[in-house]
């Protein structure tokens, strides 16, 4: 499940893109913003897995445009490698976006629904391939390859992180919870100061007891992370 941010000041265009993506990817969460400042306010409560950014926004000279916002997200560790698709009505601005922001693809207005879906498919497939495996150093100093899709959850234990899969566990050293979360796909969610869960593996969530169930494991939900988890689950 991917959260997508569309930064587009043309409300008709923004609504059209949202409807096309919702129809093609019904499980995705689609957010829209009319300005870079409005988009920036969404970065904290939501962890995005894809950005579609209009380069030319209706704005004052002092207001940031789509490229400025692209620079902003690229300066944040959590979004350093998240795919960005730029949208523009002026093809000559694409080169600047490609050079500065390293976007996954771009669309020049007017574009067809097929071109939009093709660009999004390319961007998300490339990102999934890049995150297919993580190379992590375990507590014995041996590097281990771990596929994120096989992980159930991660637990902080002192200075170590224990990675639990359905068949084995690995203890890795010298990784903070924040650092390891930045390396994981966006469907991993922090539910407690000690735990990160794979949202795709979640079996159930009991709001009364505030426990998550993944297979045979029960994971507590911390008060600080409860709202973020329930937004992720759309509760």
Coordinates of C-alpha atoms in Angstrom, one line a residue:
X1 CA 0.0 0.0 0.0
X2 CA 1.6 3.3 -1.1
X3 CA 0.8 6.8 0.0
X4 CA 1.1 9.3 -2.9
X5 CA 1.3 13.1 -2.8
X6 CA 0.1 15.1 -5.8
X7 CA 1.4 18.7 -5.8
X8 CA -0.7 20.5 -8.4
X9 CA -2.4 23.9 -8.2
X10 CA -4.8 23.2 -11.0
X11 CA -7.7 21.6 -9.1
X12 CA -9.2 20.0 -12.2
X13 CA -5.8 18.4 -13.2
X14 CA -5.2 17.3 -9.6
X15 CA -8.6 15.7 -9.3
X16 CA -8.2 13.9 -12.7
X17 CA -4.8 12.5 -11.6
X18 CA -6.2 11.4 -8.3
X19 CA -9.2 9.6 -9.9
X20 CA -7.0 7.8 -12.5
X21 CA -4.6 6.6 -9.8
X22 CA -7.4 5.5 -7.4
X23 CA -9.0 3.5 -10.3
X24 CA -5.7 1.8 -11.2
X25 CA -4.5 1.3 -7.7
X26 CA -7.5 1.1 -5.4
X27 CA -5.4 0.3 -2.3
X28 CA -3.3 3.4 -2.5
X29 CA -3.8 6.5 -0.3
X30 CA -3.8 9.6 -2.5
X31 CA -3.2 13.1 -1.0
X32 CA -3.3 16.4 -2.8
X33 CA -1.8 19.8 -2.1
X34 CA -2.2 23.1 -4.0
X35 CA 1.1 24.7 -2.8
X36 CA 4.5 23.6 -1.8
X37 CA 3.9 24.9 1.8
X38 CA 0.6 22.9 2.0
X39 CA 2.5 19.8 0.7
X40 CA 5.3 20.3 3.3
X41 CA 2.7 20.2 6.1
X42 CA 1.7 16.7 5.0
X43 CA 5.3 15.3 5.2
X44 CA 5.3 14.8 9.0
X45 CA 2.0 12.9 9.6
X46 CA 2.3 10.8 6.4
X47 CA 5.2 8.7 5.0
X48 CA 5.0 8.9 1.2
X49 CA 6.2 6.3 -1.3
X50 CA 5.6 8.5 -4.5
X51 CA 5.5 12.1 -5.4
X52 CA 3.9 13.8 -8.5
X53 CA 5.0 17.4 -8.5
X54 CA 3.9 20.1 -10.9
X55 CA 6.9 22.3 -11.6
X56 CA 5.0 25.5 -12.3
X57 CA 2.8 26.5 -9.5
X58 CA 0.7 29.7 -9.3
X59 CA 2.6 31.6 -6.6
X60 CA 4.3 34.8 -5.4
X61 CA 7.9 35.2 -6.4
X62 CA 8.9 34.3 -2.8
X63 CA 6.8 31.1 -2.7
X64 CA 8.5 27.7 -3.6
X65 CA 7.7 25.9 -6.8
X66 CA 7.7 22.2 -7.6
X67 CA 11.5 22.0 -8.0
X68 CA 12.0 23.8 -4.7
X69 CA 9.8 21.3 -3.0
X70 CA 11.7 18.5 -4.8
X71 CA 14.9 19.9 -3.3
X72 CA 13.2 19.9 0.1
X73 CA 12.3 16.3 0.1
X74 CA 15.6 15.2 -1.3
X75 CA 17.3 16.9 1.7
X76 CA 15.3 14.6 4.0
X77 CA 16.9 11.1 4.7
X78 CA 13.5 9.4 4.5
X79 CA 12.8 10.8 1.0
X80 CA 16.3 10.7 -0.5
X81 CA 15.5 7.8 -2.8
X82 CA 11.6 7.9 -3.0
X83 CA 10.5 8.2 -6.6
X84 CA 9.5 11.6 -7.9
X85 CA 7.5 12.3 -11.1
X86 CA 7.6 15.9 -12.4
X87 CA 4.7 17.4 -14.3
X88 CA 5.2 20.4 -16.5
X89 CA 3.7 22.4 -19.3
X90 CA 7.2 23.6 -20.4
X91 CA 9.5 20.8 -21.7
X92 CA 12.6 23.0 -21.3
X93 CA 12.3 22.8 -17.5
X94 CA 12.5 19.0 -17.4
X95 CA 16.3 19.0 -17.8
X96 CA 16.7 21.1 -14.7
X97 CA 14.5 18.7 -12.7
X98 CA 16.3 15.7 -14.0
X99 CA 19.7 17.1 -13.1
X100 CA 18.9 18.5 -9.7
X101 CA 16.3 16.2 -8.2
X102 CA 17.0 12.9 -10.0
X103 CA 13.3 12.3 -10.8
X104 CA 12.1 8.8 -11.8
X105 CA 10.1 10.1 -14.7
X106 CA 8.3 13.2 -16.0
X107 CA 5.1 14.1 -17.8
X108 CA 4.7 17.1 -20.2
X109 CA 1.1 18.6 -20.3
X110 CA -1.1 17.6 -21.9
X111 CA -0.6 13.9 -21.2
X112 CA -2.9 10.9 -21.6
X113 CA -4.1 8.6 -18.9
X114 CA -2.0 5.9 -20.4
X115 CA 1.1 8.0 -20.1
X116 CA 0.4 8.8 -16.5
X117 CA -0.1 5.2 -15.6
X118 CA 3.0 4.1 -17.5
X119 CA 5.1 6.7 -15.7
X120 CA 3.7 5.7 -12.3
X121 CA 4.2 2.0 -13.0
X122 CA 7.8 2.6 -14.0
X123 CA 8.6 4.7 -11.0
X124 CA 7.1 2.3 -8.4
X125 CA 8.5 -0.8 -10.0
X126 CA 12.0 0.7 -10.0
X127 CA 11.6 1.6 -6.4
X128 CA 10.4 -1.9 -5.4
X129 CA 13.4 -3.4 -7.2
X130 CA 15.8 -1.1 -5.5
X131 CA 14.3 -2.1 -2.1
X132 CA 14.2 -5.8 -2.9
X133 CA 17.0 -6.7 -0.4
X134 CA 18.8 -4.9 2.4
X135 CA 22.4 -5.7 3.2
X136 CA 22.8 -5.5 6.9
X137 CA 25.6 -6.2 9.3
X138 CA 24.6 -8.7 12.1
X139 CA 25.9 -8.7 15.6
X140 CA 28.7 -11.1 14.6
X141 CA 30.0 -8.7 12.0
X142 CA 28.7 -10.8 9.1
X143 CA 26.7 -9.0 6.3
X144 CA 23.3 -10.5 5.7
X145 CA 20.8 -10.0 2.9
X146 CA 17.3 -9.5 4.0
X147 CA 14.2 -9.0 1.8
X148 CA 11.9 -6.5 3.4
X149 CA 8.9 -8.4 2.2
X150 CA 9.9 -11.4 4.4
X151 CA 10.1 -9.3 7.6
X152 CA 7.2 -9.5 10.1
X153 CA 8.5 -6.9 12.5
X154 CA 11.7 -5.4 14.0
X155 CA 12.4 -4.9 17.7
X156 CA 14.9 -2.6 19.4
X157 CA 16.8 -4.5 22.1
X158 CA 19.5 -2.4 23.8
X159 CA 22.0 -1.3 21.1
X160 CA 20.7 -4.0 18.7
X161 CA 17.8 -4.5 16.4
X162 CA 16.2 -7.9 16.1
X163 CA 14.6 -8.6 12.7
X164 CA 11.8 -11.3 12.9
X165 CA 10.7 -13.2 9.8
X166 CA 8.2 -16.1 9.6
X167 CA 11.0 -18.6 9.8
X168 CA 14.1 -17.0 11.4
X169 CA 15.4 -13.9 13.2
X170 CA 18.6 -11.8 12.8
X171 CA 20.2 -9.5 15.3
X172 CA 21.9 -6.5 13.7
X173 CA 24.2 -4.1 15.5
X174 CA 24.8 -0.3 15.4
X175 CA 21.4 0.6 13.8
X176 CA 19.0 2.9 15.6
X177 CA 15.2 2.4 15.1
X178 CA 15.1 5.7 13.2
X179 CA 17.9 4.7 10.9
X180 CA 16.5 1.3 10.1
X181 CA 13.1 2.7 9.4
X182 CA 14.5 5.1 6.8
X183 CA 15.9 2.0 5.0
X184 CA 12.6 0.2 4.8
X185 CA 9.8 0.5 2.3
X186 CA 6.9 2.9 3.2
X187 CA 4.6 0.1 4.2
X188 CA 6.7 -0.4 7.4
X189 CA 5.2 1.6 10.3
X190 CA 6.5 2.5 13.7
X191 CA 3.9 1.4 16.3
X192 CA 6.0 1.7 19.4
X193 CA 9.3 3.2 20.5
X194 CA 10.8 -0.3 20.3
X195 CA 8.8 -1.8 17.3
X196 CA 8.4 -1.4 13.6
X197 CA 5.9 -3.6 11.9
X198 CA 5.4 -4.7 8.3
X199 CA 1.9 -3.3 7.5
X200 CA 1.4 -5.9 4.8
X201 CA 1.8 -8.7 7.4
X202 CA -0.6 -7.3 10.0
X203 CA -3.4 -9.8 10.8
X204 CA -5.4 -7.6 13.2
X205 CA -5.4 -4.6 15.5
X206 CA -7.3 -4.6 18.8
X207 CA -8.0 -0.9 19.6
X208 CA -9.3 -1.8 23.1
X209 CA -6.1 -3.5 24.2
X210 CA -3.9 -1.6 21.7
X211 CA -2.1 -4.7 20.5
X212 CA -1.2 -5.7 16.9
X213 CA -1.2 -9.3 15.9
X214 CA 1.2 -10.6 13.3
X215 CA 1.1 -14.4 13.0
X216 CA 1.8 -15.8 16.5
X217 CA 3.2 -12.5 17.8
X218 CA 1.4 -9.7 19.6
X219 CA 3.0 -6.2 19.4
X220 CA 2.1 -3.4 21.7
X221 CA 1.1 0.0 20.3
X222 CA 2.6 3.0 22.1
X223 CA 0.5 6.1 22.8
X224 CA 2.8 8.3 20.9
X225 CA 2.4 6.2 17.7
X226 CA -1.3 5.2 18.0
X227 CA -2.6 8.0 15.8
X228 CA 0.0 7.4 13.1
X229 CA -0.8 3.7 13.0
X230 CA -4.6 4.3 12.8
X231 CA -4.0 6.8 9.9
X232 CA -2.0 4.1 8.2
X233 CA -4.8 1.6 8.7
X234 CA -7.4 4.2 7.7
X235 CA -9.3 3.8 11.0

